[in-house]
JSON list of C-alpha atoms in Angstrom, two decimals:
[
{"chain": "M", "resi": 109, "resn": "MET", "atom": "CA", "xyz": [12.21, -47.78, -10.57]},
{"chain": "M", "resi": 110, "resn": "LYS", "atom": "CA", "xyz": [11.12, -44.73, -8.59]},
{"chain": "M", "resi": 111, "resn": "THR", "atom": "CA", "xyz": [10.73, -46.08, -4.45]},
{"chain": "M", "resi": 112, "resn": "PRO", "atom": "CA", "xyz": [7.69, -45.97, -2.76]},
{"chain": "M", "resi": 113, "resn": "ALA", "atom": "CA", "xyz": [9.19, -43.12, -0.49]},
{"chain": "M", "resi": 114, "resn": "LEU", "atom": "CA", "xyz": [9.94, -41.06, -4.00]},
{"chain": "M", "resi": 115, "resn": "ILE", "atom": "CA", "xyz": [6.66, -41.13, -5.00]},
{"chain": "M", "resi": 116, "resn": "ALA", "atom": "CA", "xyz": [5.39, -40.17, -1.56]},
{"chain": "M", "resi": 117, "resn": "SER", "atom": "CA", "xyz": [7.86, -37.05, -1.88]},
{"chain": "M", "resi": 118, "resn": "LEU", "atom": "CA", "xyz": [6.92, -36.64, -5.52]},
{"chain": "M", "resi": 119, "resn": "VAL", "atom": "CA", "xyz": [2.97, -36.76, -4.56]},
{"chain": "M", "resi": 120, "resn": "ALA", "atom": "CA", "xyz": [3.21, -34.16, -1.25]},
{"chain": "M", "resi": 121, "resn": "GLY", "atom": "CA", "xyz": [5.33, -31.64, -3.52]},
{"chain": "M", "resi": 122, "resn": "THR", "atom": "CA", "xyz": [2.10, -31.60, -5.66]},
{"chain": "M", "resi": 123, "resn": "LEU", "atom": "CA", "xyz": [-0.04, -30.52, -2.98]},
{"chain": "M", "resi": 124, "resn": "ILE", "atom": "CA", "xyz": [1.97, -28.11, -0.89]},
{"chain": "M", "resi": 125, "resn": "THR", "atom": "CA", "xyz": [3.31, -24.75, -2.38]},
{"chain": "M", "resi": 126, "resn": "GLY", "atom": "CA", "xyz": [5.89, -22.05, -0.93]},
{"chain": "M", "resi": 127, "resn": "GLY", "atom": "CA", "xyz": [3.19, -20.72, 1.24]},
{"chain": "M", "resi": 128, "resn": "GLY", "atom": "CA", "xyz": [2.61, -23.78, 3.04]},
{"chain": "M", "resi": 129, "resn": "LEU", "atom": "CA", "xyz": [-0.99, -24.05, 0.84]},
{"chain": "M", "resi": 130, "resn": "ALA", "atom": "CA", "xyz": [-2.08, -26.82, -0.57]},
{"chain": "M", "resi": 131, "resn": "LEU", "atom": "CA", "xyz": [-2.54, -26.01, -4.69]},
{"chain": "M", "resi": 132, "resn": "ALA", "atom": "CA", "xyz": [-6.32, -27.54, -3.85]},
{"chain": "M", "resi": 133, "resn": "ASP", "atom": "CA", "xyz": [-6.72, -24.33, -1.99]},
{"chain": "M", "resi": 134, "resn": "VAL", "atom": "CA", "xyz": [-8.49, -22.14, -3.95]},
{"chain": "M", "resi": 135, "resn": "ARG", "atom": "CA", "xyz": [-9.62, -17.65, -3.05]},
{"chain": "M", "resi": 136, "resn": "GLU", "atom": "CA", "xyz": [-13.12, -16.54, -3.27]},
{"chain": "M", "resi": 137, "resn": "ALA", "atom": "CA", "xyz": [-13.70, -12.88, -2.45]},
{"chain": "M", "resi": 138, "resn": "ARG", "atom": "CA", "xyz": [-17.07, -11.86, -1.56]},
{"chain": "M", "resi": 139, "resn": "THR", "atom": "CA", "xyz": [-18.72, -8.95, -1.74]},
{"chain": "M", "resi": 140, "resn": "VAL", "atom": "CA", "xyz": [-19.61, -7.31, 1.25]},
{"chain": "M", "resi": 141, "resn": "THR", "atom": "CA", "xyz": [-21.28, -3.49, 2.32]},
{"chain": "M", "resi": 142, "resn": "PRO", "atom": "CA", "xyz": [-18.69, -0.86, 4.48]},
{"chain": "M", "resi": 143, "resn": "PHE", "atom": "CA", "xyz": [-18.64, -2.80, 8.14]},
{"chain": "M", "resi": 144, "resn": "HIS", "atom": "CA", "xyz": [-17.00, -1.47, 11.21]},
{"chain": "M", "resi": 145, "resn": "ALA", "atom": "CA", "xyz": [-17.22, -4.35, 14.11]},
{"chain": "M", "resi": 146, "resn": "VAL", "atom": "CA", "xyz": [-16.77, -8.05, 13.21]},
{"chain": "M", "resi": 147, "resn": "GLU", "atom": "CA", "xyz": [-18.01, -11.39, 15.16]},
{"chain": "M", "resi": 148, "resn": "ALA", "atom": "CA", "xyz": [-16.78, -15.12, 14.07]},
{"chain": "M", "resi": 149, "resn": "HIS", "atom": "CA", "xyz": [-17.62, -17.88, 15.81]},
{"chain": "M", "resi": 150, "resn": "SER", "atom": "CA", "xyz": [-16.26, -20.94, 14.66]},
{"chain": "M", "resi": 151, "resn": "ALA", "atom": "CA", "xyz": [-12.99, -22.20, 13.58]},
{"chain": "M", "resi": 152, "resn": "PHE", "atom": "CA", "xyz": [-11.22, -19.13, 11.14]},
{"chain": "M", "resi": 153, "resn": "GLU", "atom": "CA", "xyz": [-8.29, -17.80, 10.90]},
{"chain": "M", "resi": 154, "resn": "ILE", "atom": "CA", "xyz": [-8.49, -14.45, 10.13]},
{"chain": "M", "resi": 155, "resn": "PHE", "atom": "CA", "xyz": [-6.30, -11.34, 9.51]},
{"chain": "M", "resi": 156, "resn": "ILE", "atom": "CA", "xyz": [-7.42, -8.04, 9.33]},
{"chain": "M", "resi": 157, "resn": "GLU", "atom": "CA", "xyz": [-6.09, -5.02, 7.74]},
{"chain": "M", "resi": 158, "resn": "VAL", "atom": "CA", "xyz": [-7.25, -1.43, 9.05]},
{"chain": "M", "resi": 159, "resn": "GLY", "atom": "CA", "xyz": [-7.56, 1.58, 6.40]},
{"chain": "M", "resi": 160, "resn": "GLU", "atom": "CA", "xyz": [-8.10, -0.24, 3.86]},
{"chain": "M", "resi": 161, "resn": "GLU", "atom": "CA", "xyz": [-11.43, -0.41, 1.55]},
{"chain": "M", "resi": 162, "resn": "PRO", "atom": "CA", "xyz": [-14.30, -2.97, 2.94]},
{"chain": "M", "resi": 163, "resn": "LYS", "atom": "CA", "xyz": [-12.91, -6.20, 1.11]},
{"chain": "M", "resi": 164, "resn": "LEU", "atom": "CA", "xyz": [-13.37, -9.81, 2.22]},
{"chain": "M", "resi": 165, "resn": "GLU", "atom": "CA", "xyz": [-11.97, -13.15, 0.38]},
{"chain": "M", "resi": 166, "resn": "LEU", "atom": "CA", "xyz": [-11.24, -16.41, 2.17]},
{"chain": "M", "resi": 167, "resn": "VAL", "atom": "CA", "xyz": [-8.73, -19.14, 0.83]},
{"chain": "M", "resi": 168, "resn": "GLY", "atom": "CA", "xyz": [-9.18, -22.85, 1.33]},
{"chain": "M", "resi": 169, "resn": "ARG", "atom": "CA", "xyz": [-10.33, -25.33, -0.38]},
{"chain": "M", "resi": 170, "resn": "SER", "atom": "CA", "xyz": [-13.62, -25.79, -1.66]},
{"chain": "M", "resi": 171, "resn": "GLU", "atom": "CA", "xyz": [-15.58, -27.55, 0.15]},
{"chain": "M", "resi": 172, "resn": "ALA", "atom": "CA", "xyz": [-14.40, -25.35, 3.19]},
{"chain": "M", "resi": 173, "resn": "LEU", "atom": "CA", "xyz": [-15.21, -22.54, 1.44]},
{"chain": "M", "resi": 174, "resn": "ALA", "atom": "CA", "xyz": [-18.77, -23.89, 1.10]},
{"chain": "M", "resi": 175, "resn": "THR", "atom": "CA", "xyz": [-19.51, -23.94, 4.53]},
{"chain": "M", "resi": 176, "resn": "VAL", "atom": "CA", "xyz": [-18.76, -20.58, 5.89]},
{"chain": "M", "resi": 177, "resn": "ILE", "atom": "CA", "xyz": [-21.52, -17.91, 6.20]},
{"chain": "M", "resi": 178, "resn": "SER", "atom": "CA", "xyz": [-20.81, -14.58, 5.89]},
{"chain": "M", "resi": 179, "resn": "GLU", "atom": "CA", "xyz": [-23.34, -11.22, 6.22]},
{"chain": "M", "resi": 180, "resn": "VAL", "atom": "CA", "xyz": [-22.90, -7.14, 7.22]},
{"chain": "M", "resi": 181, "resn": "ARG", "atom": "CA", "xyz": [-25.49, -6.14, 8.91]},
{"chain": "M", "resi": 182, "resn": "ASP", "atom": "CA", "xyz": [-26.02, -2.71, 10.90]},
{"chain": "M", "resi": 183, "resn": "GLY", "atom": "CA", "xyz": [-22.70, -2.17, 9.92]},
{"chain": "M", "resi": 184, "resn": "VAL", "atom": "CA", "xyz": [-21.40, -5.58, 11.38]},
{"chain": "M", "resi": 185, "resn": "LEU", "atom": "CA", "xyz": [-19.70, -8.53, 9.29]},
{"chain": "M", "resi": 186, "resn": "THR", "atom": "CA", "xyz": [-20.73, -12.02, 10.69]},
{"chain": "M", "resi": 187, "resn": "LEU", "atom": "CA", "xyz": [-18.68, -15.09, 10.12]},
{"chain": "M", "resi": 188, "resn": "ARG", "atom": "CA", "xyz": [-19.50, -19.02, 10.31]},
{"chain": "M", "resi": 189, "resn": "ARG", "atom": "CA", "xyz": [-19.72, -22.34, 9.71]},
{"chain": "M", "resi": 190, "resn": "LYS", "atom": "CA", "xyz": [-22.80, -24.25, 8.57]},
{"chain": "M", "resi": 191, "resn": "SER", "atom": "CA", "xyz": [-21.97, -27.61, 10.65]},
{"chain": "M", "resi": 192, "resn": "THR", "atom": "CA", "xyz": [-20.88, -30.84, 8.09]},
{"chain": "M", "resi": 193, "resn": "ARG", "atom": "CA", "xyz": [-19.80, -34.37, 9.05]},
{"chain": "M", "resi": 194, "resn": "GLY", "atom": "CA", "xyz": [-16.20, -34.45, 8.91]},
{"chain": "M", "resi": 195, "resn": "ASP", "atom": "CA", "xyz": [-13.91, -32.13, 8.55]},
{"chain": "M", "resi": 196, "resn": "SER", "atom": "CA", "xyz": [-14.31, -29.86, 5.43]},
{"chain": "M", "resi": 197, "resn": "GLY", "atom": "CA", "xyz": [-10.76, -28.31, 5.92]},
{"chain": "M", "resi": 198, "resn": "SER", "atom": "CA", "xyz": [-9.38, -24.89, 7.50]},
{"chain": "M", "resi": 199, "resn": "VAL", "atom": "CA", "xyz": [-10.53, -21.30, 6.31]},
{"chain": "M", "resi": 200, "resn": "GLN", "atom": "CA", "xyz": [-8.04, -18.47, 5.93]},
{"chain": "M", "resi": 201, "resn": "VAL", "atom": "CA", "xyz": [-10.43, -14.92, 6.17]},
{"chain": "M", "resi": 202, "resn": "HIS", "atom": "CA", "xyz": [-8.18, -11.68, 4.76]},
{"chain": "M", "resi": 203, "resn": "ILE", "atom": "CA", "xyz": [-10.95, -8.69, 5.85]},
{"chain": "M", "resi": 204, "resn": "SER", "atom": "CA", "xyz": [-9.69, -4.92, 4.97]},
{"chain": "M", "resi": 205, "resn": "THR", "atom": "CA", "xyz": [-11.97, -2.26, 6.84]},
{"chain": "M", "resi": 206, "resn": "PRO", "atom": "CA", "xyz": [-11.66, 1.80, 7.04]},
{"chain": "M", "resi": 207, "resn": "THR", "atom": "CA", "xyz": [-12.08, 0.99, 11.11]},
{"chain": "M", "resi": 208, "resn": "LEU", "atom": "CA", "xyz": [-12.80, -1.46, 13.26]},
{"chain": "M", "resi": 209, "resn": "ASP", "atom": "CA", "xyz": [-13.99, -0.18, 16.72]},
{"chain": "M", "resi": 210, "resn": "ALA", "atom": "CA", "xyz": [-15.53, -3.93, 17.61]},
{"chain": "M", "resi": 211, "resn": "LEU", "atom": "CA", "xyz": [-14.42, -7.80, 17.75]},
{"chain": "M", "resi": 212, "resn": "GLU", "atom": "CA", "xyz": [-15.82, -10.65, 19.00]},
{"chain": "M", "resi": 213, "resn": "THR", "atom": "CA", "xyz": [-14.95, -14.35, 18.83]},
{"chain": "M", "resi": 214, "resn": "SER", "atom": "CA", "xyz": [-15.94, -17.65, 19.63]},
{"chain": "M", "resi": 215, "resn": "GLY", "atom": "CA", "xyz": [-14.39, -21.34, 19.14]},
{"chain": "M", "resi": 216, "resn": "ALA", "atom": "CA", "xyz": [-11.21, -21.72, 18.66]},
{"chain": "M", "resi": 217, "resn": "VAL", "atom": "CA", "xyz": [-10.28, -18.53, 16.47]},
{"chain": "M", "resi": 218, "resn": "SER", "atom": "CA", "xyz": [-7.71, -16.87, 15.28]},
{"chain": "M", "resi": 219, "resn": "VAL", "atom": "CA", "xyz": [-7.36, -13.46, 14.81]},
{"chain": "M", "resi": 220, "resn": "THR", "atom": "CA", "xyz": [-4.35, -10.74, 13.63]},
{"chain": "M", "resi": 221, "resn": "ALA", "atom": "CA", "xyz": [-5.33, -7.25, 13.56]},
{"chain": "M", "resi": 222, "resn": "ARG", "atom": "CA", "xyz": [-2.96, -4.08, 12.61]},
{"chain": "M", "resi": 223, "resn": "ARG", "atom": "CA", "xyz": [-3.49, -0.84, 11.90]},
{"chain": "M", "resi": 224, "resn": "LEU", "atom": "CA", "xyz": [-5.93, -0.63, 15.10]},
{"chain": "M", "resi": 225, "resn": "SER", "atom": "CA", "xyz": [-7.35, 2.80, 15.50]},
{"chain": "M", "resi": 226, "resn": "GLY", "atom": "CA", "xyz": [-9.78, 5.16, 16.91]},
{"chain": "M", "resi": 227, "resn": "LYS", "atom": "CA", "xyz": [-11.29, 6.41, 20.53]},
{"chain": "M", "resi": 228, "resn": "SER", "atom": "CA", "xyz": [-11.51, 2.80, 20.98]},
{"chain": "M", "resi": 229, "resn": "LEU", "atom": "CA", "xyz": [-11.95, -1.25, 20.38]},
{"chain": "M", "resi": 230, "resn": "ASP", "atom": "CA", "xyz": [-14.33, -3.04, 22.21]},
{"chain": "M", "resi": 231, "resn": "VAL", "atom": "CA", "xyz": [-13.28, -6.72, 22.33]},
{"chain": "M", "resi": 232, "resn": "GLU", "atom": "CA", "xyz": [-15.24, -9.93, 23.60]},
{"chain": "M", "resi": 233, "resn": "GLY", "atom": "CA", "xyz": [-13.53, -13.79, 23.36]},
{"chain": "M", "resi": 234, "resn": "SER", "atom": "CA", "xyz": [-14.48, -17.39, 24.67]},
{"chain": "M", "resi": 235, "resn": "GLY", "atom": "CA", "xyz": [-13.43, -20.43, 23.93]},
{"chain": "M", "resi": 236, "resn": "ALA", "atom": "CA", "xyz": [-9.64, -20.82, 22.78]},
{"chain": "M", "resi": 237, "resn": "THR", "atom": "CA", "xyz": [-9.22, -17.74, 21.15]},
{"chain": "M", "resi": 238, "resn": "GLN", "atom": "CA", "xyz": [-6.08, -16.29, 20.52]},
{"chain": "M", "resi": 239, "resn": "LEU", "atom": "CA", "xyz": [-5.48, -12.68, 19.69]},
{"chain": "M", "resi": 240, "resn": "THR", "atom": "CA", "xyz": [-2.58, -10.59, 17.93]},
{"chain": "M", "resi": 241, "resn": "LEU", "atom": "CA", "xyz": [-3.66, -7.01, 17.51]},
{"chain": "M", "resi": 242, "resn": "ALA", "atom": "CA", "xyz": [-1.61, -3.99, 16.87]},
{"chain": "M", "resi": 243, "resn": "GLY", "atom": "CA", "xyz": [-1.95, -0.22, 16.59]},
{"chain": "M", "resi": 244, "resn": "LYS", "atom": "CA", "xyz": [-3.50, 2.59, 18.85]},
{"chain": "M", "resi": 245, "resn": "VAL", "atom": "CA", "xyz": [-6.46, 3.43, 20.33]},
{"chain": "M", "resi": 246, "resn": "GLU", "atom": "CA", "xyz": [-7.70, 6.06, 23.02]},
{"chain": "M", "resi": 247, "resn": "ILE", "atom": "CA", "xyz": [-9.35, 3.34, 25.19]},
{"chain": "M", "resi": 248, "resn": "LEU", "atom": "CA", "xyz": [-9.45, -0.82, 24.92]},
{"chain": "M", "resi": 249, "resn": "LYS", "atom": "CA", "xyz": [-12.47, -2.78, 26.83]},
{"chain": "M", "resi": 250, "resn": "MET", "atom": "CA", "xyz": [-11.70, -6.61, 26.71]},
{"chain": "M", "resi": 251, "resn": "ASP", "atom": "CA", "xyz": [-14.33, -9.68, 28.19]},
{"chain": "M", "resi": 252, "resn": "LEU", "atom": "CA", "xyz": [-12.68, -12.46, 28.13]},
{"chain": "M", "resi": 253, "resn": "SER", "atom": "CA", "xyz": [-13.54, -16.08, 29.00]},
{"chain": "M", "resi": 254, "resn": "GLY", "atom": "CA", "xyz": [-12.63, -20.26, 28.42]},
{"chain": "M", "resi": 255, "resn": "ALA", "atom": "CA", "xyz": [-8.91, -20.05, 27.41]},
{"chain": "M", "resi": 256, "resn": "ALA", "atom": "CA", "xyz": [-8.69, -16.83, 25.60]},
{"chain": "M", "resi": 257, "resn": "GLU", "atom": "CA", "xyz": [-4.94, -15.61, 24.64]},
{"chain": "M", "resi": 258, "resn": "VAL", "atom": "CA", "xyz": [-4.20, -11.79, 24.04]},
{"chain": "M", "resi": 259, "resn": "HIS", "atom": "CA", "xyz": [-0.92, -10.73, 22.61]},
{"chain": "M", "resi": 260, "resn": "ALA", "atom": "CA", "xyz": [-1.69, -7.14, 22.29]},
{"chain": "M", "resi": 261, "resn": "LEU", "atom": "CA", "xyz": [2.01, -5.19, 23.57]},
{"chain": "M", "resi": 262, "resn": "ALA", "atom": "CA", "xyz": [1.81, -3.90, 20.21]},
{"chain": "M", "resi": 263, "resn": "LEU", "atom": "CA", "xyz": [-1.42, -2.26, 20.43]},
{"chain": "M", "resi": 264, "resn": "GLU", "atom": "CA", "xyz": [-0.91, 0.90, 22.59]},
{"chain": "M", "resi": 265, "resn": "ALA", "atom": "CA", "xyz": [-3.89, 2.11, 24.69]},
{"chain": "M", "resi": 266, "resn": "ALA", "atom": "CA", "xyz": [-4.00, 5.14, 26.67]},
{"chain": "M", "resi": 267, "resn": "ARG", "atom": "CA", "xyz": [-7.07, 3.04, 29.29]},
{"chain": "M", "resi": 268, "resn": "VAL", "atom": "CA", "xyz": [-7.38, -0.45, 29.38]},
{"chain": "M", "resi": 269, "resn": "SER", "atom": "CA", "xyz": [-10.32, -2.71, 31.31]},
{"chain": "M", "resi": 270, "resn": "VAL", "atom": "CA", "xyz": [-10.20, -6.28, 31.06]},
{"chain": "M", "resi": 271, "resn": "ASP", "atom": "CA", "xyz": [-12.63, -8.30, 32.60]},
{"chain": "M", "resi": 272, "resn": "ALA", "atom": "CA", "xyz": [-11.91, -12.02, 32.23]},
{"chain": "M", "resi": 273, "resn": "SER", "atom": "CA", "xyz": [-12.27, -15.49, 33.79]},
{"chain": "M", "resi": 274, "resn": "GLY", "atom": "CA", "xyz": [-11.28, -19.32, 33.48]},
{"chain": "M", "resi": 275, "resn": "ALA", "atom": "CA", "xyz": [-7.97, -19.47, 31.39]},
{"chain": "M", "resi": 276, "resn": "ALA", "atom": "CA", "xyz": [-7.02, -16.20, 29.74]},
{"chain": "M", "resi": 277, "resn": "ASP", "atom": "CA", "xyz": [-3.82, -15.27, 29.33]},
{"chain": "M", "resi": 278, "resn": "VAL", "atom": "CA", "xyz": [-3.63, -11.74, 28.09]},
{"chain": "M", "resi": 279, "resn": "LYS", "atom": "CA", "xyz": [-0.87, -9.08, 27.81]},
{"chain": "M", "resi": 280, "resn": "VAL", "atom": "CA", "xyz": [-1.92, -5.34, 27.36]},
{"chain": "M", "resi": 281, "resn": "ARG", "atom": "CA", "xyz": [0.17, -2.14, 26.82]},
{"chain": "M", "resi": 282, "resn": "ALA", "atom": "CA", "xyz": [-1.82, 0.96, 28.92]},
{"chain": "M", "resi": 283, "resn": "THR", "atom": "CA", "xyz": [-0.35, 4.83, 28.86]},
{"chain": "M", "resi": 284, "resn": "GLU", "atom": "CA", "xyz": [-2.73, 5.92, 31.68]},
{"chain": "M", "resi": 285, "resn": "ALA", "atom": "CA", "xyz": [-5.38, 3.63, 33.53]},
{"chain": "M", "resi": 286, "resn": "LEU", "atom": "CA", "xyz": [-5.53, -0.25, 33.55]},
{"chain": "M", "resi": 287, "resn": "ASP", "atom": "CA", "xyz": [-8.66, -1.92, 35.04]},
{"chain": "M", "resi": 288, "resn": "VAL", "atom": "CA", "xyz": [-8.43, -5.55, 36.35]},
{"chain": "M", "resi": 289, "resn": "ASP", "atom": "CA", "xyz": [-11.24, -8.28, 37.48]},
{"chain": "M", "resi": 290, "resn": "ALA", "atom": "CA", "xyz": [-9.86, -11.60, 37.00]},
{"chain": "M", "resi": 291, "resn": "SER", "atom": "CA", "xyz": [-10.78, -15.08, 37.97]},
{"chain": "M", "resi": 292, "resn": "GLY", "atom": "CA", "xyz": [-9.95, -18.39, 37.75]},
{"chain": "M", "resi": 293, "resn": "ALA", "atom": "CA", "xyz": [-6.72, -18.61, 36.20]},
{"chain": "M", "resi": 294, "resn": "THR", "atom": "CA", "xyz": [-6.33, -16.16, 34.33]},
{"chain": "M", "resi": 295, "resn": "SER", "atom": "CA", "xyz": [-2.98, -13.96, 33.48]},
{"chain": "M", "resi": 296, "resn": "VAL", "atom": "CA", "xyz": [-2.90, -10.40, 33.05]},
{"chain": "M", "resi": 297, "resn": "ARG", "atom": "CA", "xyz": [0.75, -9.15, 32.17]},
{"chain": "M", "resi": 298, "resn": "TYR", "atom": "CA", "xyz": [1.16, -5.59, 31.27]},
{"chain": "M", "resi": 299, "resn": "ALA", "atom": "CA", "xyz": [3.59, -2.11, 29.85]},
{"chain": "M", "resi": 300, "resn": "GLY", "atom": "CA", "xyz": [3.29, 1.34, 29.23]},
{"chain": "M", "resi": 301, "resn": "ALA", "atom": "CA", "xyz": [3.98, 2.13, 33.27]},
{"chain": "M", "resi": 302, "resn": "PRO", "atom": "CA", "xyz": [0.26, 3.35, 33.46]},
{"chain": "M", "resi": 303, "resn": "LYS", "atom": "CA", "xyz": [-0.34, 5.96, 35.85]},
{"chain": "M", "resi": 304, "resn": "SER", "atom": "CA", "xyz": [-2.90, 3.69, 37.64]},
{"chain": "M", "resi": 305, "resn": "VAL", "atom": "CA", "xyz": [-4.17, 0.29, 38.10]},
{"chain": "M", "resi": 306, "resn": "ASN", "atom": "CA", "xyz": [-6.93, -0.70, 39.73]},
{"chain": "M", "resi": 307, "resn": "THR", "atom": "CA", "xyz": [-7.06, -4.73, 40.10]},
{"chain": "M", "resi": 308, "resn": "GLU", "atom": "CA", "xyz": [-9.82, -7.47, 41.40]},
{"chain": "M", "resi": 309, "resn": "THR", "atom": "CA", "xyz": [-8.15, -10.88, 41.61]},
{"chain": "M", "resi": 310, "resn": "SER", "atom": "CA", "xyz": [-9.74, -14.33, 42.60]},
{"chain": "M", "resi": 311, "resn": "GLY", "atom": "CA", "xyz": [-8.45, -17.55, 42.62]},
{"chain": "M", "resi": 312, "resn": "LEU", "atom": "CA", "xyz": [-5.08, -18.21, 40.79]},
{"chain": "M", "resi": 313, "resn": "SER", "atom": "CA", "xyz": [-5.29, -15.20, 39.06]},
{"chain": "M", "resi": 314, "resn": "SER", "atom": "CA", "xyz": [-2.78, -12.69, 38.55]},
{"chain": "M", "resi": 315, "resn": "VAL", "atom": "CA", "xyz": [-1.66, -9.23, 37.69]},
{"chain": "M", "resi": 316, "resn": "SER", "atom": "CA", "xyz": [1.54, -8.34, 36.80]},
{"chain": "M", "resi": 317, "resn": "PRO", "atom": "CA", "xyz": [3.97, -5.59, 35.16]},
{"chain": "M", "resi": 318, "resn": "ILE", "atom": "CA", "xyz": [6.27, -7.12, 32.38]}
]
């Protein structure tokens, strides 16, 4: 006779795969036209691979994927979710694009972007945004608010500018110049030994080398 604990264990085993995704999760590939910028407004876990052909794939429960609206307009891929009653579940978004020069997020969005390259990258983040960026660009511009968290030590940039407010936590790498305008309880830490560092802070904000 199976004990309640054993039954619960067996049920859990049928729901979870080795990768941590429920077996009920499905993958949905969506057709997209070429784009060079991404906007995400809502709760998403996004993975971006730069240097590949345009691709968009969603992972999650079917009812969660049904809430996702995706469209490309004027070279910008926009992602958002319809309002629903209750929690329809989390959604992973896997994106590929030959180039990426702009990223805008709001809400509880997590973004991991790899192999970034090119002349410039403009980043706008608000709310509980979490960004992890890697690659090499000439110019990195960031406009952040709320509890934004940016891990960009793996993104080498010649010139970096950060405009942040609220409780933003930012780590960047600049090799030539760093300009920071920070307010609230913002923390900016930097690597790369930039030759020029210009800062303007207020409140409990701080700027310091790593």
